[in-house]
């Protein structure tokens, strides 16, 4: 009797697993330049969908340029301990996986990523307590130039933090953009080259630039615990709401520049000293721009007219979007069963 019962449960588990896998998305890697070109890669049963159908669930991600050609589950918010992240006061993790700090200066703008068809600037806010020689700084806003489009997103100023209030403000091509509150609500540009999707009711979004980048953004305050540990001595009338960001790039050129962008060059040698608790890199003069949406730093490369002819590096991730929504990246096509 026990043997029959065990056999029944084994068969049931196999059946359920088969049903789940049958409903899972698969991704066809359609970019001839990718390592997994021509292969169908199925999503794991733990996260069977490539879209955020449940705001608490993880999503299936396929990197068609990976040597192993497998899918994996990923979180929908920035991971501040993974490559491509920019969090805290600002701590970056480069494309090479090396941690470094770039402090910039309060109320100024700096080029984070600069390529021929993509420019991402950051506006830094900050505070300098009495007796300090530099500002404590955080990234308050991102300005993005993508082909002929401009997008900005910023954390709005608040005296005290209230998680029930949305602290995100958007613009697109110079006009205010309203993305309805609510998890999974989304907005597309008219040409469907830009997508903004909320992954929580408020304060968390993913911005997708077709064939180019995915930017996960979360708004957070400087907490009392942060203030205590780091001795920020923030004033009582400003919680310094700022952005936690993680970037995924899909088609950077080998000459990409910017505070973070240069770490994705195939030949980049990071100046951050290994073994140092807070390896700080400079370069404020090289990366400073005159405004949030200006590509005018001395090292900026943005030139959309020539960007389409540039060679791209294989050290970038490959975007996979659901082609049934009209926004396929062309590198990976989602196939639903």
Tab-separated table of C-alpha atoms in Angstrom:
chain	number	residue	atom	x	y	z
A	1	UNK	CA	0.000	0.000	0.000
A	2	UNK	CA	2.839	2.353	0.908
A	3	UNK	CA	4.640	1.578	-2.390
A	4	UNK	CA	1.495	2.385	-4.402
A	5	UNK	CA	0.988	5.620	-2.458
A	6	UNK	CA	4.596	6.697	-3.064
A	7	UNK	CA	4.327	5.874	-6.740
A	8	UNK	CA	1.109	7.906	-7.015
A	9	UNK	CA	2.731	11.000	-5.504
A	10	UNK	CA	5.799	10.658	-7.740
A	11	UNK	CA	3.565	10.459	-10.815
A	12	UNK	CA	1.536	13.438	-9.564
A	13	UNK	CA	4.689	15.544	-9.060
A	14	UNK	CA	5.942	14.651	-12.539
A	15	UNK	CA	2.542	15.535	-14.021
A	16	UNK	CA	2.354	18.900	-12.251
A	17	UNK	CA	5.936	19.756	-13.281
A	18	UNK	CA	5.120	18.865	-16.881
A	19	UNK	CA	2.028	21.073	-16.876
A	20	UNK	CA	3.972	23.994	-15.412
A	21	UNK	CA	6.761	23.616	-17.977
A	22	UNK	CA	4.204	23.380	-20.773
A	23	UNK	CA	2.892	26.807	-19.790
A	24	UNK	CA	6.334	28.371	-19.425
A	25	UNK	CA	7.567	30.939	-21.940
A	26	UNK	CA	10.495	30.105	-24.172
A	27	UNK	CA	12.821	32.573	-25.823
A	28	UNK	CA	14.280	32.213	-29.309
A	29	UNK	CA	17.685	33.870	-29.630
A	30	UNK	CA	17.421	35.596	-32.994
A	31	UNK	CA	20.554	37.744	-33.025
A	32	UNK	CA	23.193	36.108	-35.293
A	33	UNK	CA	25.938	37.795	-33.258
A	34	UNK	CA	24.895	36.169	-29.966
A	35	UNK	CA	26.413	32.952	-28.630
A	36	UNK	CA	23.027	31.248	-28.335
A	37	UNK	CA	21.789	32.202	-31.819
A	38	UNK	CA	19.150	29.851	-33.180
A	39	UNK	CA	18.319	28.238	-29.838
A	40	UNK	CA	15.029	28.106	-27.936
A	41	UNK	CA	15.599	28.597	-24.215
A	42	UNK	CA	12.747	27.688	-21.871
A	43	UNK	CA	11.998	29.629	-18.690
A	44	UNK	CA	12.324	27.730	-15.389
A	45	UNK	CA	9.190	26.646	-13.546
A	46	UNK	CA	10.096	28.948	-10.612
A	47	UNK	CA	9.534	31.956	-12.917
A	48	UNK	CA	7.770	30.754	-16.072
A	49	UNK	CA	6.983	34.191	-17.521
A	50	UNK	CA	9.148	36.900	-19.102
A	51	UNK	CA	6.697	39.608	-17.993
A	52	UNK	CA	5.703	40.849	-14.540
A	53	UNK	CA	2.273	39.247	-14.323
A	54	UNK	CA	2.469	39.153	-10.532
A	55	UNK	CA	4.087	42.103	-8.767
A	56	UNK	CA	5.522	39.803	-6.067
A	57	UNK	CA	6.923	37.222	-8.465
A	58	UNK	CA	10.341	37.041	-10.068
A	59	UNK	CA	10.600	37.191	-13.835
A	60	UNK	CA	12.355	34.941	-16.348
A	61	UNK	CA	15.495	36.424	-17.890
A	62	UNK	CA	17.452	35.004	-20.813
A	63	UNK	CA	20.883	36.285	-21.786
A	64	UNK	CA	21.373	35.118	-25.373
A	65	UNK	CA	25.059	36.002	-25.169
A	66	UNK	CA	25.723	33.681	-22.227
A	67	UNK	CA	28.076	30.732	-22.816
A	68	UNK	CA	25.658	28.341	-21.074
A	69	UNK	CA	22.475	29.418	-22.919
A	70	UNK	CA	20.188	29.007	-19.896
A	71	UNK	CA	17.422	31.072	-18.353
A	72	UNK	CA	17.275	32.282	-14.761
A	73	UNK	CA	14.960	34.162	-12.414
A	74	UNK	CA	15.656	37.775	-11.581
A	75	UNK	CA	14.235	40.343	-9.188
A	76	UNK	CA	12.385	43.383	-10.458
A	77	UNK	CA	14.195	45.930	-8.285
A	78	UNK	CA	17.794	47.105	-8.404
A	79	UNK	CA	20.324	44.760	-6.861
A	80	UNK	CA	22.835	47.118	-5.271
A	81	UNK	CA	25.394	44.321	-4.958
A	82	UNK	CA	25.495	43.368	-8.636
A	83	UNK	CA	27.283	44.806	-11.687
A	84	UNK	CA	25.681	47.847	-13.253
A	85	UNK	CA	24.351	49.239	-9.965
A	86	UNK	CA	24.597	52.760	-8.575
A	87	UNK	CA	23.279	53.119	-5.018
A	88	UNK	CA	23.897	54.767	-1.663
A	89	UNK	CA	26.290	57.745	-1.576
A	90	UNK	CA	27.036	56.808	-4.714
A	91	UNK	CA	28.592	53.373	-4.720
A	92	UNK	CA	28.960	51.868	-8.169
A	93	UNK	CA	29.645	48.307	-9.260
A	94	UNK	CA	31.132	48.375	-12.727
A	95	UNK	CA	30.587	46.038	-15.625
A	96	UNK	CA	33.845	44.426	-14.519
A	97	UNK	CA	32.330	43.650	-11.096
A	98	UNK	CA	34.644	46.051	-9.217
A	99	UNK	CA	33.178	48.333	-6.522
A	100	UNK	CA	34.084	52.020	-6.576
A	101	UNK	CA	32.764	55.355	-5.300
A	102	UNK	CA	32.294	58.528	-7.323
A	103	UNK	CA	31.215	61.462	-5.179
A	104	UNK	CA	30.767	64.188	-7.787
A	105	UNK	CA	29.392	67.377	-6.298
A	106	UNK	CA	26.028	68.517	-4.946
A	107	UNK	CA	23.639	70.153	-7.438
A	108	UNK	CA	25.767	69.230	-10.443
A	109	UNK	CA	25.350	66.756	-13.314
A	110	UNK	CA	27.698	64.031	-14.465
A	111	UNK	CA	27.857	61.602	-17.381
A	112	UNK	CA	27.255	58.076	-16.110
A	113	UNK	CA	27.156	56.412	-19.534
A	114	UNK	CA	28.077	57.978	-22.864
A	115	UNK	CA	27.958	56.168	-26.190
A	116	UNK	CA	27.144	57.238	-29.716
A	117	UNK	CA	23.430	56.435	-29.415
A	118	UNK	CA	22.967	56.576	-25.639
A	119	UNK	CA	23.711	59.212	-23.013
A	120	UNK	CA	22.765	58.791	-19.345
A	121	UNK	CA	23.485	61.629	-16.939
A	122	UNK	CA	22.951	61.763	-13.199
A	123	UNK	CA	22.025	64.779	-11.097
A	124	UNK	CA	23.715	64.670	-7.720
A	125	UNK	CA	22.226	66.181	-4.577
A	126	UNK	CA	24.081	66.429	-1.334
A	127	UNK	CA	24.893	67.877	2.011
A	128	UNK	CA	28.123	69.108	3.579
A	129	UNK	CA	28.140	69.205	7.384
A	130	UNK	CA	30.344	71.748	9.107
A	131	UNK	CA	33.982	70.726	9.154
A	132	UNK	CA	33.871	68.432	6.103
A	133	UNK	CA	35.921	69.064	2.981
A	134	UNK	CA	33.470	67.433	0.528
A	135	UNK	CA	29.761	66.839	0.048
A	136	UNK	CA	27.911	63.692	0.932
A	137	UNK	CA	26.108	63.005	-2.355
A	138	UNK	CA	23.327	60.863	-3.817
A	139	UNK	CA	21.891	60.441	-7.324
A	140	UNK	CA	18.603	62.311	-7.391
A	141	UNK	CA	17.716	62.122	-11.104
A	142	UNK	CA	18.601	60.447	-14.390
A	143	UNK	CA	18.571	62.179	-17.756
A	144	UNK	CA	18.567	59.873	-20.793
A	145	UNK	CA	19.225	60.719	-24.430
A	146	UNK	CA	18.321	57.774	-26.642
A	147	UNK	CA	18.463	58.184	-30.411
A	148	UNK	CA	16.319	61.303	-30.951
A	149	UNK	CA	14.433	61.022	-27.649
A	150	UNK	CA	14.989	62.429	-24.179
A	151	UNK	CA	13.688	60.918	-20.938
A	152	UNK	CA	14.134	62.055	-17.373
A	153	UNK	CA	13.114	60.541	-14.061
A	154	UNK	CA	13.767	62.079	-10.700
A	155	UNK	CA	13.078	61.647	-7.020
A	156	UNK	CA	11.048	64.571	-5.735
A	157	UNK	CA	12.182	66.406	-2.619
A	158	UNK	CA	10.477	65.559	0.672
A	159	UNK	CA	11.025	66.718	4.226
A	160	UNK	CA	10.039	63.329	5.638
A	161	UNK	CA	9.610	59.997	3.897
A	162	UNK	CA	6.159	58.563	3.289
A	163	UNK	CA	6.101	55.296	1.351
A	164	UNK	CA	2.418	55.866	0.529
A	165	UNK	CA	3.357	58.878	-1.596
A	166	UNK	CA	4.863	58.481	-5.064
A	167	UNK	CA	8.183	60.328	-5.198
A	168	UNK	CA	8.878	59.711	-8.897
A	169	UNK	CA	8.547	62.376	-11.592
A	170	UNK	CA	8.968	61.699	-15.323
A	171	UNK	CA	9.366	63.615	-18.570
A	172	UNK	CA	9.542	62.521	-22.192
A	173	UNK	CA	10.833	64.772	-24.979
A	174	UNK	CA	10.483	67.800	-22.716
A	175	UNK	CA	6.873	67.128	-21.731
A	176	UNK	CA	5.697	65.890	-18.343
A	177	UNK	CA	4.912	62.189	-18.426
A	178	UNK	CA	2.314	60.616	-16.147
A	179	UNK	CA	2.597	56.893	-15.478
A	180	UNK	CA	-0.527	55.795	-13.574
A	181	UNK	CA	0.148	54.523	-10.082
A	182	UNK	CA	-0.328	50.823	-9.529
A	183	UNK	CA	1.878	47.771	-9.881
A	184	UNK	CA	2.337	46.626	-13.488
A	185	UNK	CA	0.871	49.802	-15.014
A	186	UNK	CA	2.961	50.825	-18.006
A	187	UNK	CA	3.511	53.494	-20.632
A	188	UNK	CA	4.927	53.163	-24.154
A	189	UNK	CA	6.310	55.889	-26.384
A	190	UNK	CA	4.397	56.304	-29.676
A	191	UNK	CA	7.031	54.322	-31.597
A	192	UNK	CA	7.253	51.752	-28.765
A	193	UNK	CA	10.979	52.425	-28.425
A	194	UNK	CA	10.634	53.378	-24.755
A	195	UNK	CA	8.664	51.590	-22.065
A	196	UNK	CA	8.148	52.655	-18.449
A	197	UNK	CA	6.604	50.020	-16.191
A	198	UNK	CA	5.791	50.286	-12.510
A	199	UNK	CA	6.733	47.193	-10.544
A	200	UNK	CA	5.233	48.468	-7.302
A	201	UNK	CA	2.307	50.791	-6.702
A	202	UNK	CA	4.720	53.669	-6.133
A	203	UNK	CA	8.435	54.529	-6.254
A	204	UNK	CA	9.717	51.583	-8.322
A	205	UNK	CA	9.895	51.348	-12.115
A	206	UNK	CA	11.730	49.650	-14.949
A	207	UNK	CA	12.612	51.765	-17.993
A	208	UNK	CA	13.309	49.786	-21.169
A	209	UNK	CA	15.039	51.351	-24.167
A	210	UNK	CA	14.473	49.049	-27.121
A	211	UNK	CA	17.583	47.068	-28.104
A	212	UNK	CA	19.678	49.295	-25.849
A	213	UNK	CA	19.160	49.122	-22.084
A	214	UNK	CA	16.989	48.180	-19.144
A	215	UNK	CA	17.092	50.481	-16.114
A	216	UNK	CA	15.636	49.386	-12.775
A	217	UNK	CA	14.946	52.319	-10.460
A	218	UNK	CA	13.851	52.523	-6.845
A	219	UNK	CA	13.348	55.711	-4.781
A	220	UNK	CA	14.553	55.625	-1.178
A	221	UNK	CA	15.299	58.179	1.560
A	222	UNK	CA	18.346	58.639	3.736
A	223	UNK	CA	17.092	56.850	6.836
A	224	UNK	CA	17.806	57.698	10.442
A	225	UNK	CA	19.929	54.564	10.631
A	226	UNK	CA	21.926	55.681	7.573
A	227	UNK	CA	22.387	59.057	9.195
A	228	UNK	CA	23.552	57.514	12.459
A	229	UNK	CA	26.001	55.059	10.896
A	230	UNK	CA	27.555	57.413	8.343
A	231	UNK	CA	27.307	60.671	10.328
A	232	UNK	CA	25.586	62.484	7.476
A	233	UNK	CA	23.966	65.001	9.868
A	234	UNK	CA	21.099	65.558	7.437
A	235	UNK	CA	18.825	68.517	8.250
A	236	UNK	CA	15.331	67.947	9.574
A	237	UNK	CA	13.638	69.462	6.503
A	238	UNK	CA	15.037	67.078	3.872
A	239	UNK	CA	15.219	63.259	3.809
A	240	UNK	CA	17.281	63.400	0.587
A	241	UNK	CA	15.051	61.102	-1.459
A	242	UNK	CA	17.313	59.566	-4.108
A	243	UNK	CA	17.564	56.779	-6.635
A	244	UNK	CA	18.848	53.250	-6.371
A	245	UNK	CA	19.617	52.146	-9.923
A	246	UNK	CA	20.741	49.057	-11.780
A	247	UNK	CA	21.524	49.102	-15.486
A	248	UNK	CA	21.560	46.276	-18.024
A	249	UNK	CA	23.085	47.193	-21.379
A	250	UNK	CA	22.569	45.334	-24.633
A	251	UNK	CA	24.534	47.089	-27.392
A	252	UNK	CA	27.337	49.271	-26.046
A	253	UNK	CA	30.280	50.097	-28.289
A	254	UNK	CA	33.838	49.194	-27.222
A	255	UNK	CA	34.553	52.910	-26.765
A	256	UNK	CA	31.726	53.617	-24.313
A	257	UNK	CA	32.598	56.220	-21.678
A	258	UNK	CA	31.147	57.773	-18.534
A	259	UNK	CA	31.645	57.164	-14.829
A	260	UNK	CA	30.005	53.722	-15.104
A	261	UNK	CA	30.010	53.200	-18.856
A	262	UNK	CA	33.784	52.969	-19.238
A	263	UNK	CA	33.838	49.865	-16.991
A	264	UNK	CA	32.110	47.985	-19.842
A	265	UNK	CA	35.012	48.495	-22.249
A	266	UNK	CA	36.730	45.201	-23.129
A	267	UNK	CA	40.157	46.716	-22.376
A	268	UNK	CA	39.227	48.769	-19.291
A	269	UNK	CA	41.581	48.764	-16.318
A	270	UNK	CA	39.764	49.991	-13.217
A	271	UNK	CA	41.748	52.602	-11.242
A	272	UNK	CA	39.933	51.665	-8.019
A	273	UNK	CA	42.494	50.283	-5.592
A	274	UNK	CA	41.720	46.691	-4.529
A	275	UNK	CA	41.514	46.028	-0.804
A	276	UNK	CA	40.529	49.612	0.050
A	277	UNK	CA	37.326	49.954	2.090
A	278	UNK	CA	36.036	52.868	-0.026
A	279	UNK	CA	37.911	53.006	-3.353
A	280	UNK	CA	37.130	56.495	-4.648
A	281	UNK	CA	37.712	57.448	-8.287
A	282	UNK	CA	37.835	61.037	-9.495
A	283	UNK	CA	37.212	62.577	-12.892
A	284	UNK	CA	34.583	65.177	-12.029
A	285	UNK	CA	35.964	67.597	-14.627
A	286	UNK	CA	35.877	64.947	-17.388
A	287	UNK	CA	32.295	63.854	-16.733
A	288	UNK	CA	30.578	67.103	-15.701
A	289	UNK	CA	27.687	68.200	-17.965
A	290	UNK	CA	25.912	71.545	-17.954
A	291	UNK	CA	22.449	70.066	-17.405
A	292	UNK	CA	20.608	66.804	-16.855
A	293	UNK	CA	19.986	66.318	-20.579
A	294	UNK	CA	23.197	67.731	-22.052
A	295	UNK	CA	25.819	65.485	-23.734
A	296	UNK	CA	28.509	68.170	-23.461
A	297	UNK	CA	31.152	66.771	-21.104
A	298	UNK	CA	34.715	66.581	-22.404
A	299	UNK	CA	34.496	62.783	-22.767
A	300	UNK	CA	30.900	62.530	-24.033
A	301	UNK	CA	30.397	60.508	-27.231
A	302	UNK	CA	26.660	60.913	-27.883
A	303	UNK	CA	26.048	61.324	-31.620
A	304	UNK	CA	22.895	59.480	-32.713
A	305	UNK	CA	23.562	60.190	-36.403
A	306	UNK	CA	26.615	57.905	-36.349
A	307	UNK	CA	25.536	55.512	-33.590
A	308	UNK	CA	23.894	52.993	-35.896
A	309	UNK	CA	27.201	52.332	-37.626
A	310	UNK	CA	29.213	51.598	-34.486
A	311	UNK	CA	30.525	48.168	-33.590
A	312	UNK	CA	29.051	46.769	-30.390
A	313	UNK	CA	30.826	44.828	-27.661
A	314	UNK	CA	29.944	41.269	-26.652
A	315	UNK	CA	30.228	42.181	-22.959
A	316	UNK	CA	26.640	43.393	-22.844
A	317	UNK	CA	23.481	41.546	-21.954
A	318	UNK	CA	20.855	40.641	-24.521
A	319	UNK	CA	17.356	42.028	-24.143
A	320	UNK	CA	14.347	39.718	-24.340
A	321	UNK	CA	10.949	41.351	-24.618
A	322	UNK	CA	7.564	39.846	-25.348
A	323	UNK	CA	7.126	40.367	-29.105
A	324	UNK	CA	3.361	39.973	-28.702
A	325	UNK	CA	3.360	43.407	-27.044
A	326	UNK	CA	4.979	45.050	-30.044
A	327	UNK	CA	8.297	45.820	-28.367
A	328	UNK	CA	10.596	42.949	-29.251
A	329	UNK	CA	14.245	43.812	-29.035
A	330	UNK	CA	15.129	41.630	-31.974
A	331	UNK	CA	17.793	39.770	-29.978
A	332	UNK	CA	15.435	37.369	-28.276
A	333	UNK	CA	11.853	36.640	-29.274
A	334	UNK	CA	9.453	35.431	-26.599
A	335	UNK	CA	7.392	32.391	-27.555
A	336	UNK	CA	4.361	31.667	-25.389
A	337	UNK	CA	2.644	28.304	-25.204
